[in-house]
Amino acid sequence: MIDFQVTRLSDALGAEIVGLDLGAAPDSATAARIDALLARHLVLVIREQSLTPAQMLSALSVLGPPVRQHYSQYLAPECPDVGILDSARAERGPDGRRVQLGASCWHSDHINRELPPKCTALHAVKLPGRGGDTSFANMRTAYKNLPEALRAQVETMHSVNGLDRNLIGVRKTDSERFGAPSVHPLVRTHPVTGEPALYFHPGKLDHFEGMSAERSAVFMNELLETILEPAIVYRHCWRPGDLLLCDNRACIHRAHDDYDHDEGRVMYRLLIQGDRPFYRPPTRLAYG
Ligand SMILES: [Fe+2]
């Protein structure tokens, strides 16, 4: 097993890994350690990598199979399991500014799939001169902090999800291939740790079962306002070469839209398939 150093990044979540080179695929013991650290810390930042899309795919395939990303215009031509998120190539919105695929709102990636990605990997290839951070919020803590009556309510709720609404430039073939709705519990049990966490993507939410679309949107916004406090958030200021893994099963994220998109902020993105989300009431955990 490769020896590497792990340091916590914040009280909310996250750990930094130094001394691990993903230029070669990790052995199975190292992969198991990374998997366990991801489930515990929810975000892992592996410093000083320099990977091509194919190397990224090869190195991280030890964590699971890739999920094909649904906007095909952003896939690496030579390695289509990896997306290239280049702000200078993003579609332009009505005001003429480039917009990055709804990424600036809090979300968990590709929730509209039957088997959504357990993990998103982002590799910082080119960064803007200023701005362009990504924030991550701990949905385990958010769940624990809910008022008791609201916690009891969300445990019974299910979201019906599709492709993002109001996106520009979505290809018809992608809409047809990935547009089928999927239903997931609003609280999901982590398959590794057994801990519950809130699980949602407001931009992909069509409605909650038993609730109108309009009421669902209001409920979602109110829930976000209730849970999002600085104590559960880690804001990552990228360094070139960072390879960041985030656990989508218990963590949401948003990209800060505060930089010049034409300058070109380039991330390679790989999604790693997880299992079907489920909720099992915790038996050994007690929250005050
Ligand atoms: Fe995302």
mmCIF file of C-alpha atoms and ligand atoms in Angstrom:
data_model
loop_
_atom_site.group_PDB
_atom_site.id
_atom_site.type_symbol
_atom_site.label_atom_id
_atom_site.label_comp_id
_atom_site.label_asym_id
_atom_site.label_seq_id
_atom_site.Cartn_x
_atom_site.Cartn_y
_atom_site.Cartn_z
ATOM 1 C CA MET A 1 0.000 0.000 0.000
ATOM 2 C CA ILE A 2 1.249 3.490 -0.857
ATOM 3 C CA ASP A 3 1.936 5.604 2.207
ATOM 4 C CA PHE A 4 0.520 9.137 2.071
ATOM 5 C CA GLN A 5 -0.288 11.921 4.515
ATOM 6 C CA VAL A 6 -3.846 12.971 5.341
ATOM 7 C CA THR A 7 -4.687 16.351 6.904
ATOM 8 C CA ARG A 8 -8.156 17.706 7.641
ATOM 9 C CA LEU A 9 -9.128 20.785 5.653
ATOM 10 C CA SER A 10 -11.941 22.181 7.826
ATOM 11 C CA ASP A 11 -14.294 21.379 10.684
ATOM 12 C CA ALA A 12 -17.136 20.923 8.175
ATOM 13 C CA LEU A 13 -15.583 18.268 5.951
ATOM 14 C CA GLY A 14 -12.616 17.559 3.703
ATOM 15 C CA ALA A 15 -9.074 16.234 3.903
ATOM 16 C CA GLU A 16 -5.903 16.909 1.952
ATOM 17 C CA ILE A 17 -3.725 14.072 0.685
ATOM 18 C CA VAL A 18 -0.022 14.635 0.023
ATOM 19 C CA GLY A 19 2.423 12.018 -1.209
ATOM 20 C CA LEU A 20 0.163 10.087 -3.564
ATOM 21 C CA ASP A 21 0.919 10.003 -7.319
ATOM 22 C CA LEU A 22 -2.029 8.877 -9.422
ATOM 23 C CA GLY A 23 0.079 8.706 -12.579
ATOM 24 C CA ALA A 24 -0.094 4.957 -12.017
ATOM 25 C CA ALA A 25 -3.298 3.237 -10.851
ATOM 26 C CA PRO A 26 -3.306 2.662 -7.064
ATOM 27 C CA ASP A 27 -3.123 -0.910 -5.770
ATOM 28 C CA SER A 28 -6.243 -2.412 -4.205
ATOM 29 C CA ALA A 29 -5.188 -1.674 -0.604
ATOM 30 C CA THR A 30 -4.571 1.987 -1.464
ATOM 31 C CA ALA A 31 -7.886 2.151 -3.319
ATOM 32 C CA ALA A 32 -9.692 0.736 -0.263
ATOM 33 C CA ARG A 33 -8.027 3.366 1.946
ATOM 34 C CA ILE A 34 -9.084 6.156 -0.422
ATOM 35 C CA ASP A 35 -12.652 4.797 -0.487
ATOM 36 C CA ALA A 36 -12.800 4.707 3.325
ATOM 37 C CA LEU A 37 -11.305 8.208 3.653
ATOM 38 C CA LEU A 38 -13.801 9.557 1.122
ATOM 39 C CA ALA A 39 -16.751 8.103 3.067
ATOM 40 C CA ARG A 40 -15.394 9.675 6.260
ATOM 41 C CA HIS A 41 -14.237 13.109 5.058
ATOM 42 C CA LEU A 42 -16.594 13.514 2.026
ATOM 43 C CA VAL A 43 -14.010 15.574 0.109
ATOM 44 C CA LEU A 44 -10.429 14.503 -0.601
ATOM 45 C CA VAL A 45 -7.957 16.853 -2.259
ATOM 46 C CA ILE A 46 -5.015 14.971 -3.740
ATOM 47 C CA ARG A 47 -2.329 17.557 -4.470
ATOM 48 C CA GLU A 48 0.128 17.931 -7.325
ATOM 49 C CA GLN A 49 -1.269 15.598 -9.985
ATOM 50 C CA SER A 50 -0.729 15.962 -13.723
ATOM 51 C CA LEU A 51 -3.068 13.578 -15.488
ATOM 52 C CA THR A 52 -4.475 13.251 -18.978
ATOM 53 C CA PRO A 53 -8.154 12.262 -19.194
ATOM 54 C CA ALA A 54 -7.104 8.678 -19.942
ATOM 55 C CA GLN A 55 -4.732 8.572 -16.946
ATOM 56 C CA MET A 56 -7.452 9.996 -14.706
ATOM 57 C CA LEU A 57 -9.879 7.327 -15.874
ATOM 58 C CA SER A 58 -7.299 4.586 -15.427
ATOM 59 C CA ALA A 59 -6.215 5.698 -11.941
ATOM 60 C CA LEU A 60 -9.741 6.138 -10.574
ATOM 61 C CA SER A 61 -11.272 3.038 -12.148
ATOM 62 C CA VAL A 62 -10.171 1.239 -8.964
ATOM 63 C CA LEU A 63 -12.999 3.091 -7.185
ATOM 64 C CA GLY A 64 -15.722 1.896 -9.583
ATOM 65 C CA PRO A 65 -16.950 2.126 -13.180
ATOM 66 C CA PRO A 66 -17.425 5.528 -14.845
ATOM 67 C CA VAL A 67 -20.835 7.122 -15.370
ATOM 68 C CA ARG A 68 -21.305 8.512 -18.896
ATOM 69 C CA GLN A 69 -21.988 12.236 -18.456
ATOM 70 C CA HIS A 70 -25.117 13.538 -20.085
ATOM 71 C CA TYR A 71 -24.018 16.608 -22.046
ATOM 72 C CA SER A 72 -21.997 15.022 -24.827
ATOM 73 C CA GLN A 73 -20.542 18.255 -26.249
ATOM 74 C CA TYR A 74 -18.274 18.455 -23.189
ATOM 75 C CA LEU A 75 -16.780 14.949 -23.319
ATOM 76 C CA ALA A 76 -13.081 14.427 -24.080
ATOM 77 C CA PRO A 77 -13.006 13.169 -27.696
ATOM 78 C CA GLU A 78 -10.258 10.628 -27.024
ATOM 79 C CA CYS A 79 -11.683 9.512 -23.660
ATOM 80 C CA PRO A 80 -15.455 10.155 -23.543
ATOM 81 C CA ASP A 81 -15.889 8.926 -19.968
ATOM 82 C CA VAL A 82 -14.158 12.148 -18.890
ATOM 83 C CA GLY A 83 -15.813 15.549 -19.288
ATOM 84 C CA ILE A 84 -13.827 18.695 -20.014
ATOM 85 C CA LEU A 85 -15.418 21.619 -18.195
ATOM 86 C CA ASP A 86 -13.865 24.622 -19.936
ATOM 87 C CA SER A 87 -15.517 27.905 -19.008
ATOM 88 C CA ALA A 88 -14.283 29.511 -22.257
ATOM 89 C CA ARG A 89 -16.299 26.938 -24.229
ATOM 90 C CA ALA A 90 -19.454 27.127 -22.098
ATOM 91 C CA GLU A 91 -22.731 28.222 -23.676
ATOM 92 C CA ARG A 92 -23.701 31.891 -23.457
ATOM 93 C CA GLY A 93 -26.770 32.905 -21.456
ATOM 94 C CA PRO A 94 -29.388 35.519 -22.473
ATOM 95 C CA ASP A 95 -27.140 38.330 -21.176
ATOM 96 C CA GLY A 96 -24.204 37.168 -23.322
ATOM 97 C CA ARG A 97 -22.173 35.833 -20.375
ATOM 98 C CA ARG A 98 -20.969 32.262 -20.484
ATOM 99 C CA VAL A 99 -22.737 29.949 -18.024
ATOM 100 C CA GLN A 100 -21.424 26.649 -16.709
ATOM 101 C CA LEU A 101 -24.261 24.115 -16.822
ATOM 102 C CA GLY A 102 -26.144 25.156 -13.715
ATOM 103 C CA ALA A 103 -23.097 24.401 -11.595
ATOM 104 C CA SER A 104 -23.376 27.564 -9.515
ATOM 105 C CA CYS A 105 -26.408 26.257 -7.560
ATOM 106 C CA TRP A 106 -26.012 23.760 -4.724
ATOM 107 C CA HIS A 107 -26.429 20.193 -6.005
ATOM 108 C CA SER A 108 -25.352 16.555 -6.019
ATOM 109 C CA ASP A 109 -24.221 15.420 -9.497
ATOM 110 C CA HIS A 110 -26.347 13.379 -11.944
ATOM 111 C CA ILE A 111 -29.067 12.574 -9.411
ATOM 112 C CA ASN A 112 -31.420 11.803 -12.312
ATOM 113 C CA ARG A 113 -29.759 8.414 -12.865
ATOM 114 C CA GLU A 114 -31.027 5.150 -11.418
ATOM 115 C CA LEU A 115 -27.466 4.499 -10.206
ATOM 116 C CA PRO A 116 -26.106 8.010 -9.570
ATOM 117 C CA PRO A 117 -22.380 8.638 -9.137
ATOM 118 C CA LYS A 118 -21.068 7.972 -5.641
ATOM 119 C CA CYS A 119 -18.153 10.226 -6.378
ATOM 120 C CA THR A 120 -17.249 13.165 -8.601
ATOM 121 C CA ALA A 121 -13.575 13.615 -9.432
ATOM 122 C CA LEU A 122 -12.394 17.059 -10.594
ATOM 123 C CA HIS A 123 -8.852 17.713 -11.811
ATOM 124 C CA ALA A 124 -7.777 21.366 -11.945
ATOM 125 C CA VAL A 125 -5.979 21.795 -15.270
ATOM 126 C CA LYS A 126 -6.243 25.581 -15.764
ATOM 127 C CA LEU A 127 -7.455 28.161 -13.266
ATOM 128 C CA PRO A 128 -8.535 31.775 -13.652
ATOM 129 C CA GLY A 129 -6.345 34.538 -12.233
ATOM 130 C CA ARG A 130 -8.885 35.140 -9.479
ATOM 131 C CA GLY A 131 -12.104 33.494 -8.278
ATOM 132 C CA GLY A 132 -13.569 30.173 -9.382
ATOM 133 C CA ASP A 133 -13.613 28.399 -5.997
ATOM 134 C CA THR A 134 -15.936 25.455 -5.350
ATOM 135 C CA SER A 135 -17.854 25.068 -2.085
ATOM 136 C CA PHE A 136 -18.957 21.813 -0.486
ATOM 137 C CA ALA A 137 -21.616 21.322 2.209
ATOM 138 C CA ASN A 138 -21.929 18.393 4.603
ATOM 139 C CA MET A 139 -25.380 16.834 4.231
ATOM 140 C CA ARG A 140 -24.889 14.501 7.209
ATOM 141 C CA THR A 141 -24.531 17.430 9.521
ATOM 142 C CA ALA A 142 -27.363 19.226 7.755
ATOM 143 C CA TYR A 143 -29.616 16.247 8.450
ATOM 144 C CA LYS A 144 -28.543 16.022 12.095
ATOM 145 C CA ASN A 145 -29.187 19.745 12.583
ATOM 146 C CA LEU A 146 -32.762 19.680 11.270
ATOM 147 C CA PRO A 147 -35.603 20.452 13.666
ATOM 148 C CA GLU A 148 -37.104 17.127 14.766
ATOM 149 C CA ALA A 149 -40.459 17.536 12.979
ATOM 150 C CA LEU A 150 -38.790 18.508 9.705
ATOM 151 C CA ARG A 151 -36.341 15.600 10.001
ATOM 152 C CA ALA A 152 -39.272 13.202 10.425
ATOM 153 C CA GLN A 153 -40.947 14.717 7.358
ATOM 154 C CA VAL A 154 -37.960 14.568 4.993
ATOM 155 C CA GLU A 155 -37.299 10.939 5.946
ATOM 156 C CA THR A 156 -40.586 10.015 4.262
ATOM 157 C CA MET A 157 -40.093 12.087 1.085
ATOM 158 C CA HIS A 158 -38.932 11.075 -2.399
ATOM 159 C CA SER A 159 -37.732 13.323 -5.226
ATOM 160 C CA VAL A 160 -38.594 12.813 -8.888
ATOM 161 C CA ASN A 161 -35.644 14.011 -10.975
ATOM 162 C CA GLY A 162 -34.905 14.724 -14.647
ATOM 163 C CA LEU A 163 -32.359 16.686 -16.656
ATOM 164 C CA ASP A 164 -31.661 20.273 -15.621
ATOM 165 C CA ARG A 165 -34.388 22.745 -16.438
ATOM 166 C CA ASN A 166 -33.693 25.820 -18.578
ATOM 167 C CA LEU A 167 -30.308 24.679 -19.812
ATOM 168 C CA ILE A 168 -29.003 26.080 -23.067
ATOM 169 C CA GLY A 169 -27.522 23.944 -25.826
ATOM 170 C CA VAL A 170 -28.641 20.472 -24.684
ATOM 171 C CA ARG A 171 -28.487 18.062 -27.628
ATOM 172 C CA LYS A 172 -31.668 16.223 -28.561
ATOM 173 C CA THR A 173 -29.852 12.859 -28.510
ATOM 174 C CA ASP A 174 -28.716 13.530 -24.909
ATOM 175 C CA SER A 175 -32.245 14.526 -23.836
ATOM 176 C CA GLU A 176 -33.615 11.324 -25.331
ATOM 177 C CA ARG A 177 -30.905 9.137 -23.829
ATOM 178 C CA PHE A 178 -30.839 10.606 -20.328
ATOM 179 C CA GLY A 179 -34.210 12.336 -19.934
ATOM 180 C CA ALA A 180 -36.136 9.542 -18.175
ATOM 181 C CA PRO A 181 -37.079 10.518 -14.614
ATOM 182 C CA SER A 182 -35.706 8.728 -11.565
ATOM 183 C CA VAL A 183 -37.048 8.645 -8.016
ATOM 184 C CA HIS A 184 -34.762 8.810 -4.985
ATOM 185 C CA PRO A 185 -35.231 9.224 -1.233
ATOM 186 C CA LEU A 186 -34.660 12.754 0.069
ATOM 187 C CA VAL A 187 -32.694 11.202 2.930
ATOM 188 C CA ARG A 188 -30.314 8.428 1.953
ATOM 189 C CA THR A 189 -28.279 6.017 4.017
ATOM 190 C CA HIS A 190 -24.573 5.952 3.238
ATOM 191 C CA PRO A 191 -23.714 2.413 2.120
ATOM 192 C CA VAL A 192 -20.268 2.523 3.784
ATOM 193 C CA THR A 193 -20.911 4.307 7.083
ATOM 194 C CA GLY A 194 -24.667 3.707 7.540
ATOM 195 C CA GLU A 195 -25.186 7.400 8.301
ATOM 196 C CA PRO A 196 -28.168 9.293 6.862
ATOM 197 C CA ALA A 197 -27.755 12.441 4.781
ATOM 198 C CA LEU A 198 -29.956 14.780 2.770
ATOM 199 C CA TYR A 199 -29.801 14.025 -0.963
ATOM 200 C CA PHE A 200 -31.112 16.385 -3.659
ATOM 201 C CA HIS A 201 -30.452 18.507 -6.761
ATOM 202 C CA PRO A 202 -32.802 21.528 -6.935
ATOM 203 C CA GLY A 203 -32.069 22.098 -10.649
ATOM 204 C CA LYS A 204 -33.009 18.525 -11.558
ATOM 205 C CA LEU A 205 -35.978 18.271 -9.178
ATOM 206 C CA ASP A 206 -39.247 17.930 -11.039
ATOM 207 C CA HIS A 207 -41.316 17.456 -7.863
ATOM 208 C CA PHE A 208 -41.505 15.529 -4.624
ATOM 209 C CA GLU A 209 -43.899 12.597 -4.697
ATOM 210 C CA GLY A 210 -47.341 13.653 -3.468
ATOM 211 C CA MET A 211 -46.524 17.370 -3.855
ATOM 212 C CA SER A 212 -47.102 19.756 -6.769
ATOM 213 C CA ALA A 213 -44.089 21.032 -8.716
ATOM 214 C CA GLU A 214 -44.709 24.565 -7.426
ATOM 215 C CA ARG A 215 -44.980 23.488 -3.785
ATOM 216 C CA SER A 216 -41.936 21.219 -4.223
ATOM 217 C CA ALA A 217 -39.810 24.143 -5.433
ATOM 218 C CA VAL A 218 -40.886 26.242 -2.453
ATOM 219 C CA PHE A 219 -40.171 23.358 -0.044
ATOM 220 C CA MET A 220 -36.736 22.818 -1.620
ATOM 221 C CA ASN A 221 -35.793 26.486 -1.293
ATOM 222 C CA GLU A 222 -36.992 26.613 2.314
ATOM 223 C CA LEU A 223 -35.016 23.467 3.129
ATOM 224 C CA LEU A 224 -31.868 24.985 1.619
ATOM 225 C CA GLU A 225 -32.354 28.162 3.640
ATOM 226 C CA THR A 226 -32.765 26.078 6.789
ATOM 227 C CA ILE A 227 -29.690 23.902 6.379
ATOM 228 C CA LEU A 228 -27.063 26.116 4.770
ATOM 229 C CA GLU A 229 -24.963 27.688 7.462
ATOM 230 C CA PRO A 230 -21.225 28.415 7.331
ATOM 231 C CA ALA A 231 -20.412 25.683 9.878
ATOM 232 C CA ILE A 232 -21.285 22.912 7.390
ATOM 233 C CA VAL A 233 -19.474 24.430 4.377
ATOM 234 C CA TYR A 234 -15.900 24.052 3.128
ATOM 235 C CA ARG A 235 -14.849 26.430 0.348
ATOM 236 C CA HIS A 236 -12.049 25.049 -1.801
ATOM 237 C CA CYS A 237 -9.593 27.467 -3.361
ATOM 238 C CA TRP A 238 -8.074 25.467 -6.185
ATOM 239 C CA ARG A 239 -4.375 24.970 -6.848
ATOM 240 C CA PRO A 240 -3.200 23.782 -10.267
ATOM 241 C CA GLY A 241 -2.876 19.998 -10.200
ATOM 242 C CA ASP A 242 -5.497 19.399 -7.497
ATOM 243 C CA LEU A 243 -7.416 16.169 -7.988
ATOM 244 C CA LEU A 244 -10.517 16.494 -5.827
ATOM 245 C CA LEU A 245 -12.908 13.664 -4.988
ATOM 246 C CA CYS A 246 -16.295 14.472 -3.492
ATOM 247 C CA ASP A 247 -18.756 11.958 -2.048
ATOM 248 C CA ASN A 248 -22.090 12.765 -3.694
ATOM 249 C CA ARG A 249 -23.935 10.483 -1.259
ATOM 250 C CA ALA A 250 -23.522 12.888 1.644
ATOM 251 C CA CYS A 251 -22.204 16.142 0.206
ATOM 252 C CA ILE A 252 -23.466 18.853 -2.150
ATOM 253 C CA HIS A 253 -21.379 21.417 -4.004
ATOM 254 C CA ARG A 254 -21.525 24.611 -6.021
ATOM 255 C CA ALA A 255 -19.076 26.416 -8.296
ATOM 256 C CA HIS A 256 -18.610 30.113 -7.567
ATOM 257 C CA ASP A 257 -19.481 32.134 -10.650
ATOM 258 C CA ASP A 258 -17.178 35.037 -9.797
ATOM 259 C CA TYR A 259 -14.503 34.933 -12.493
ATOM 260 C CA ASP A 260 -13.979 35.784 -16.142
ATOM 261 C CA HIS A 261 -15.276 32.723 -18.002
ATOM 262 C CA ASP A 262 -13.546 33.748 -21.224
ATOM 263 C CA GLU A 263 -10.205 33.400 -19.435
ATOM 264 C CA GLY A 264 -10.742 29.629 -19.378
ATOM 265 C CA ARG A 265 -11.135 27.622 -16.180
ATOM 266 C CA VAL A 266 -10.523 24.017 -17.191
ATOM 267 C CA MET A 267 -11.447 20.984 -15.097
ATOM 268 C CA TYR A 268 -11.432 17.355 -16.120
ATOM 269 C CA ARG A 269 -14.439 15.608 -14.570
ATOM 270 C CA LEU A 270 -15.003 11.919 -13.991
ATOM 271 C CA LEU A 271 -18.104 10.471 -12.318
ATOM 272 C CA ILE A 272 -17.832 7.105 -10.568
ATOM 273 C CA GLN A 273 -20.925 4.967 -10.332
ATOM 274 C CA GLY A 274 -22.483 4.194 -6.968
ATOM 275 C CA ASP A 275 -25.353 2.001 -5.910
ATOM 276 C CA ARG A 276 -29.077 2.717 -5.873
ATOM 277 C CA PRO A 277 -29.857 5.266 -3.135
ATOM 278 C CA PHE A 278 -31.850 3.847 -0.220
ATOM 279 C CA TYR A 279 -32.984 4.944 3.194
ATOM 280 C CA ARG A 280 -32.843 2.696 6.234
ATOM 281 C CA PRO A 281 -33.756 4.310 9.568
ATOM 282 C CA PRO A 282 -30.657 4.407 11.783
ATOM 283 C CA THR A 283 -30.788 2.107 14.774
ATOM 284 C CA ARG A 284 -27.576 2.931 16.588
ATOM 285 C CA LEU A 285 -27.416 6.665 16.034
ATOM 286 C CA ALA A 286 -29.138 9.109 18.315
ATOM 287 C CA TYR A 287 -29.361 12.826 17.711
ATOM 288 C CA GLY A 288 -30.267 15.290 20.401
HETATM 289 FE FE FE B 1 -21.570 19.457 -10.038
#
